[in-house]
XYZ file of C-alpha atoms in Angstrom:
457
model
C -9.188 -13.045 26.404
C -5.851 -11.080 26.217
C -5.280 -8.633 23.395
C -2.425 -10.249 21.592
C -1.413 -11.313 18.136
C -4.797 -10.632 16.591
C -4.431 -7.071 17.095
C -0.816 -6.282 16.809
C 1.060 -5.262 13.807
C 3.633 -7.855 12.615
C 6.539 -6.401 10.901
C 9.342 -8.687 9.024
C 12.646 -7.838 7.593
C 14.587 -10.145 5.413
C 18.058 -10.812 6.822
C 21.458 -10.618 5.155
C 23.928 -13.446 5.265
C 26.606 -11.511 6.949
C 26.693 -8.038 8.461
C 29.693 -6.992 6.544
C 28.184 -8.229 3.335
C 25.187 -5.886 3.805
C 27.527 -3.032 4.241
C 29.240 -3.722 0.937
C 32.585 -5.018 2.486
C 33.781 -8.748 2.296
C 32.873 -10.927 5.157
C 35.589 -11.856 7.581
C 35.697 -15.471 8.893
C 31.971 -16.016 8.701
C 31.875 -19.365 6.996
C 28.875 -21.284 8.330
C 27.249 -18.365 10.006
C 24.234 -16.153 9.321
C 22.590 -12.968 10.724
C 19.404 -12.652 12.553
C 17.760 -9.540 11.819
C 14.491 -8.340 13.489
C 11.893 -5.550 13.417
C 9.298 -5.697 16.123
C 6.288 -3.022 16.067
C 5.743 -0.921 19.127
C 2.138 -0.067 17.979
C 0.783 -1.750 21.171
C 3.331 -0.431 23.601
C 1.736 1.027 26.850
C 4.784 0.824 28.911
C 6.967 3.327 27.475
C 9.821 1.288 25.873
C 13.013 3.346 25.624
C 15.823 0.436 25.236
C 15.997 -3.135 24.343
C 18.477 -5.856 23.717
C 18.696 -9.207 22.041
C 20.693 -12.400 22.663
C 21.262 -15.601 20.638
C 22.078 -18.906 22.651
C 22.230 -22.779 22.235
C 24.116 -25.567 23.807
C 26.722 -25.946 21.128
C 27.597 -22.207 20.763
C 28.838 -19.329 22.826
C 25.971 -17.033 23.725
C 26.020 -13.795 21.468
C 24.813 -10.616 23.210
C 23.046 -8.801 24.697
C 23.142 -6.735 21.609
C 21.483 -3.329 21.955
C 18.613 -2.806 19.665
C 17.539 0.522 18.139
C 14.367 1.845 19.540
C 12.312 4.442 17.530
C 8.822 5.640 18.140
C 7.243 2.707 16.287
C 9.650 -0.169 16.297
C 12.434 -2.142 17.894
C 14.979 -3.069 15.295
C 18.460 -4.634 15.091
C 20.648 -7.415 14.030
C 22.892 -10.198 15.598
C 25.522 -11.232 13.099
C 27.815 -14.308 12.864
C 25.342 -16.728 14.411
C 26.783 -20.163 13.909
C 24.475 -22.381 11.559
C 22.739 -25.065 13.664
C 19.483 -26.053 15.172
C 17.524 -24.701 18.211
C 18.966 -21.273 18.479
C 17.248 -19.325 21.166
C 16.566 -15.733 20.347
C 15.723 -13.612 23.407
C 14.575 -9.938 23.325
C 14.190 -7.736 26.431
C 12.652 -4.162 26.474
C 13.069 -1.693 29.179
C 11.551 1.736 30.295
C 13.101 4.796 31.017
C 13.660 3.758 34.545
C 15.632 0.714 33.382
C 12.864 -1.774 34.487
C 12.126 -4.798 32.318
C 8.560 -4.088 30.846
C 8.432 -6.638 27.976
C 10.395 -9.823 27.288
C 10.101 -12.869 24.926
C 12.068 -15.508 23.154
C 11.684 -17.950 20.327
C 13.623 -21.003 18.818
C 14.821 -20.914 15.269
C 17.065 -23.217 13.245
C 19.839 -21.395 11.461
C 20.610 -23.086 8.274
C 23.672 -21.813 6.198
C 22.442 -20.161 2.735
C 18.682 -20.657 3.637
C 16.021 -18.361 4.955
C 14.248 -19.302 8.153
C 11.257 -17.317 9.662
C 9.896 -17.254 13.133
C 7.480 -15.195 15.176
C 8.438 -13.571 18.536
C 5.978 -12.364 21.124
C 7.301 -9.914 23.922
C 4.979 -10.446 26.889
C 4.310 -7.607 29.283
C 5.844 -7.663 32.753
C 2.814 -6.844 34.809
C 4.770 -6.046 38.010
C 6.901 -3.370 36.295
C 4.148 -2.360 34.059
C 0.667 -2.995 35.582
C -2.710 -2.656 33.827
C -4.521 0.522 34.106
C -8.056 0.241 35.302
C -10.184 -1.195 32.673
C -7.455 -2.180 30.278
C -6.414 -5.690 29.049
C -3.108 -7.504 29.027
C -1.269 -6.245 25.815
C 1.640 -7.928 24.261
C 4.021 -6.838 21.575
C 4.389 -9.198 18.493
C 7.108 -9.210 15.796
C 8.917 -11.503 13.434
C 12.505 -12.233 12.524
C 14.316 -13.923 9.665
C 17.641 -15.631 9.297
C 19.817 -16.166 6.233
C 19.637 -14.713 2.814
C 18.306 -16.347 -0.563
C 21.049 -17.342 -2.743
C 21.410 -15.164 -5.804
C 23.319 -17.863 -8.003
C 20.500 -19.334 -9.562
C 17.874 -16.618 -9.735
C 14.426 -17.508 -11.228
C 13.299 -18.978 -14.488
C 12.944 -15.671 -16.243
C 16.179 -14.092 -14.927
C 14.525 -12.407 -11.848
C 15.584 -12.978 -8.317
C 14.279 -13.526 -4.863
C 14.745 -10.167 -3.238
C 15.482 -8.546 0.023
C 12.085 -8.797 1.768
C 11.751 -5.560 2.876
C 9.617 -4.326 5.893
C 6.432 -6.259 5.882
C 3.077 -5.859 7.726
C 1.106 -8.735 7.860
C -1.502 -8.971 10.620
C -5.190 -8.743 11.834
C -5.594 -5.020 10.848
C -4.960 -6.039 7.103
C -7.642 -8.686 7.503
C -10.249 -7.114 5.052
C -11.052 -7.248 1.408
C -9.698 -4.546 -0.996
C -11.904 -2.888 -3.754
C -9.898 0.397 -4.007
C -6.795 2.156 -2.631
C -5.183 5.524 -2.900
C -2.247 7.235 -1.397
C -2.540 10.931 -0.281
C 0.376 13.352 -0.459
C 1.043 12.845 3.291
C 1.799 9.143 2.778
C -1.478 7.606 4.093
C -2.889 4.743 2.105
C -6.793 4.622 2.111
C -8.129 1.070 1.665
C -11.728 0.787 0.419
C -13.433 -2.356 1.801
C -16.700 -2.476 0.123
C -17.938 -5.720 1.954
C -17.380 -4.036 5.231
C -18.519 -0.616 4.056
C -15.391 0.777 5.503
C -12.201 2.704 4.680
C -8.972 1.559 6.496
C -5.978 3.859 6.646
C -2.355 3.177 6.950
C 0.122 5.800 7.677
C 3.082 4.567 5.638
C 5.504 7.371 6.830
C 5.033 6.681 10.433
C 4.501 3.056 10.133
C 1.054 2.861 11.840
C -2.624 2.364 11.372
C -4.995 5.224 11.883
C -8.572 4.806 12.790
C -10.861 3.626 9.926
C -13.931 5.180 8.594
C -17.140 3.286 9.140
C -19.858 3.770 6.383
C -23.448 4.432 7.231
C -24.997 2.248 4.666
C -24.077 0.038 1.502
C -20.931 1.782 0.353
C -20.321 1.511 -3.377
C -17.429 3.927 -4.082
C -14.644 6.065 -2.573
C -12.841 9.262 -3.352
C -9.967 11.001 -1.352
C -8.817 14.514 -1.617
C -5.011 14.554 -2.562
C -3.958 16.013 0.760
C -6.252 13.268 2.687
C -8.160 15.926 4.544
C -11.433 14.658 3.267
C -12.707 11.064 2.164
C -15.941 10.688 0.337
C -18.100 7.554 0.468
C -21.074 6.861 -1.973
C -23.907 4.528 -1.046
C -26.610 2.607 -2.853
C -29.331 5.026 -3.592
C -27.179 8.072 -4.155
C -26.239 9.410 -0.658
C -22.696 10.551 -0.269
C -20.865 11.172 3.033
C -17.811 13.200 3.816
C -15.170 11.941 6.511
C -12.638 14.432 7.965
C -9.161 13.219 9.186
C -10.367 12.959 12.889
C -13.034 10.451 11.786
C -15.940 12.809 11.811
C -18.649 11.862 9.379
C -21.221 14.216 7.776
C -23.752 14.035 5.038
C -22.288 15.642 2.004
C -24.906 15.281 -0.915
C -27.525 13.130 -2.552
C -27.191 12.088 -6.301
C -30.234 11.134 -8.281
C -29.039 7.568 -8.310
C -26.162 5.539 -7.077
C -22.668 7.050 -7.579
C -20.690 4.180 -9.244
C -17.297 6.100 -9.585
C -15.941 9.464 -8.343
C -12.743 11.453 -8.008
C -11.882 14.717 -6.428
C -11.204 17.547 -9.029
C -9.881 20.595 -7.330
C -12.728 22.328 -5.487
C -15.203 19.855 -6.677
C -16.272 16.095 -6.626
C -16.735 14.497 -9.886
C -19.294 11.762 -9.928
C -20.827 9.217 -12.343
C -24.421 7.829 -11.707
C -26.855 6.051 -13.686
C -29.358 8.862 -13.902
C -30.546 10.263 -17.265
C -29.912 8.825 -20.645
C -26.931 6.491 -20.492
C -25.106 7.787 -17.369
C -24.662 11.264 -15.924
C -21.442 13.158 -14.928
C -21.724 15.836 -12.190
C -19.731 18.145 -10.269
C -20.421 18.775 -6.625
C -18.987 21.713 -4.809
C -16.925 20.299 -2.018
C -17.526 23.225 0.262
C -21.236 23.030 0.291
C -22.304 19.727 -1.378
C -24.288 21.535 -3.939
C -24.364 20.026 -7.496
C -23.269 22.789 -9.711
C -23.101 21.034 -13.125
C -24.334 17.782 -14.652
C -24.545 16.176 -18.209
C -26.273 13.035 -19.473
C -25.459 10.827 -22.403
C -22.109 10.074 -20.713
C -20.100 6.839 -20.130
C -19.698 5.006 -16.743
C -16.301 4.247 -15.845
C -13.965 1.158 -14.823
C -11.137 3.414 -13.862
C -10.659 7.305 -13.734
C -8.057 9.900 -12.837
C -8.114 13.548 -12.618
C -5.322 15.670 -14.153
C -4.901 19.235 -12.451
C -2.441 20.258 -15.127
C -4.730 19.472 -17.961
C -7.898 20.126 -16.002
C -9.424 16.954 -17.310
C -10.888 13.697 -15.965
C -9.742 10.748 -17.882
C -11.647 7.297 -17.734
C -11.712 3.807 -19.071
C -15.469 3.525 -20.045
C -17.670 0.466 -19.376
C -21.033 -0.789 -20.306
C -20.295 -0.498 -24.196
C -18.415 -2.383 -26.808
C -15.892 -1.769 -27.871
C -14.549 0.086 -24.836
C -12.512 3.291 -25.099
C -10.482 5.746 -23.201
C -12.260 9.078 -23.034
C -11.787 12.405 -21.346
C -13.984 15.252 -19.829
C -12.905 18.867 -19.445
C -13.305 20.097 -15.812
C -12.800 23.568 -14.616
C -11.675 22.887 -10.902
C -12.370 26.484 -10.000
C -15.396 27.715 -11.802
C -17.096 24.274 -11.573
C -17.999 23.524 -15.332
C -18.032 20.377 -17.337
C -16.923 20.148 -20.863
C -17.950 17.384 -23.522
C -16.803 13.927 -23.297
C -14.389 12.967 -26.033
C -13.200 9.531 -27.084
C -9.776 8.428 -28.303
C -9.636 8.158 -32.246
C -9.466 4.362 -32.125
C -12.698 2.879 -30.846
C -11.725 -0.532 -30.224
C -8.478 -0.792 -32.131
C -6.540 -1.376 -28.827
C -6.877 -3.508 -25.678
C -7.676 -1.298 -22.729
C -7.781 -3.370 -19.587
C -7.744 -1.746 -16.136
C -6.034 0.228 -14.559
C -5.769 3.707 -15.898
C -2.807 5.702 -14.490
C -1.699 9.187 -14.969
C 1.953 9.706 -15.799
C 3.952 11.915 -13.449
C 4.374 14.865 -15.740
C 0.568 14.434 -16.666
C 1.468 14.526 -20.351
C -0.322 11.230 -20.881
C -2.056 8.138 -19.392
C -1.343 4.442 -19.298
C -3.613 1.362 -19.296
C -3.089 -2.098 -17.998
C -1.876 -3.533 -21.325
C 1.029 -1.197 -21.263
C -0.063 1.390 -23.837
C 0.432 5.140 -23.529
C -1.984 7.728 -24.719
C -1.127 11.418 -25.143
C -3.170 13.564 -22.597
C -3.936 16.257 -25.092
C -5.921 14.301 -27.633
C -5.821 10.587 -26.584
C -3.769 9.629 -29.699
C -1.667 6.641 -29.186
C 1.941 7.263 -28.044
C 3.896 4.074 -27.321
C 3.800 0.852 -25.464
C 5.835 -0.819 -22.812
C 5.095 -4.356 -24.310
C 4.048 -5.609 -20.963
C 0.889 -5.774 -19.002
C 0.303 -5.027 -15.375
C -1.995 -4.874 -12.495
C -0.559 -1.798 -11.302
C 2.434 0.736 -11.864
C 4.197 3.172 -9.899
C 6.755 5.802 -10.956
C 10.126 6.995 -9.243
C 13.118 8.884 -10.761
C 12.217 8.046 -14.337
C 11.560 4.328 -13.627
C 8.417 2.309 -13.972
C 7.686 -0.245 -11.198
C 5.038 -2.666 -12.725
C 3.436 -5.427 -10.700
C 1.408 -8.425 -12.049
C 0.466 -11.837 -10.709
C 2.182 -14.951 -11.736
C 0.619 -18.153 -10.067
C 0.238 -17.284 -6.524
C 3.161 -14.702 -6.288
C 3.494 -11.004 -7.251
C 6.042 -10.133 -9.831
C 7.676 -6.672 -9.490
C 9.570 -5.513 -12.662
C 11.586 -2.309 -12.803
C 11.868 -0.628 -16.098
C 14.174 2.263 -17.190
C 12.820 5.163 -19.004
C 13.483 3.466 -22.188
C 11.671 0.378 -21.105
C 14.588 -1.820 -20.455
C 13.739 -4.364 -17.760
C 16.404 -3.671 -14.882
C 15.183 -6.346 -12.567
C 12.481 -8.813 -11.735
C 11.632 -9.953 -8.239
C 8.745 -11.998 -6.553
C 6.748 -11.601 -3.438
C 4.101 -13.794 -1.689
C 0.521 -13.246 -2.676
C -1.630 -11.866 -5.598
C -0.870 -8.461 -6.890
C -3.140 -5.646 -5.736
C -1.460 -2.137 -5.697
C 1.904 -0.390 -5.676
C 2.603 3.067 -4.621
C 5.806 5.145 -4.136
C 6.347 7.460 -1.269
C 9.466 9.576 -0.077
C 11.817 7.056 -1.691
C 10.105 3.843 -0.637
C 7.963 1.385 -2.624
C 4.907 0.279 -1.025
C 3.532 -3.052 -2.299
C 0.140 -4.375 -1.485
C -0.635 -8.097 -2.132
C -3.311 -10.486 -1.134
C -1.799 -13.431 0.730
C -5.236 -15.333 1.186
C -8.930 -14.463 1.047
C -9.453 -11.501 3.038
C -5.885 -10.952 4.067
C -3.584 -8.335 2.760
C 0.166 -7.793 3.176
C 1.966 -4.500 2.883
C 5.567 -4.545 2.058
C 7.900 -1.548 2.111
C 10.831 -1.527 0.072
C 13.740 1.071 -0.077
C 14.360 2.431 -3.586
């Protein structure tokens, strides 16, 4: 069986109604026309694509193109503008190697409807005479998607939001897994923890490619990742913990007295929570040796936790007690010492759903009900007045996601909590990140299938 769509990356870009309109200038004589915009991943390219072009044709129109496409290390991208509205428009893409030989080609048929968005898949099939299989390899095709048209912005949505530019979308077999946790490293790599498969999947956002995944050695329960991404930790039922290097090498790290339900990297140490001792125990393990250097019982378990390097504290939403509370634990990330666990002053006065997020300046934490607490003493600060599944921060703005029906609502708030925009995307809200001026939205479009959407900020 050929290695085709199932193991390729599928990227989608929503199109603009007119090329001139996208550039901020008035459209010129384009009534009844649309643009076709495409982005095709080169993740499976084994033929050395260096150039490509696209054409649009139909019996009732003049053929447009070939139009050169931009070729990067990871994608083919481009646009054909002023395509007359009508049925059965054939879009053809040809890709060439450095010698000018055709190495991939493919076509698809779309209906271009004025004022409406139409999606289609396109598969570029490998030209075996010009790019033969190497011994022991299969036949690899390149898969991508394209869209025509642009949603109307006249009507908006029922609550004043709008259907947005769709951004760059990854939706394929390499995102076919369950998501239990996710974190973004400083280098722009998202680590997805799939507890069902005992595996950590990795997506390099900056370079638009998947990295090799980390396969756990037993029943994985929790994950922690160093901020720079150099080390990933998996904890298993029974207390064992493994450490994974970026090249995928795994090693035994340490063994806790009982299963580690939650953990987070705290400087030179790994902060863990396990069910040993009275109530639960908090411990510090030296990352360089795996030695447990501090532990304390009579502590809370956690639903969500973060480490603040500035405050030298771990903040957590506790679990297994009623009422729940937000608490903090002093951690010396150099000396490896644990302080006492301290609650907020409120003990049930506030609704404290997941998640717990650290503010960019580390002066406070936010919880899923939109409440802010001061990092110094966990006193109440203020409230957004909105709940969320996840939140990201950029240039003083808040990017909140939550689920509305079967769609994800993304709301952008100013520093004074004014709602600047509301937009909607397919699937159930999972996570949202910001990296180098781009918003990365993770949604669940079906059971066991994620979608990652990258939007420019």
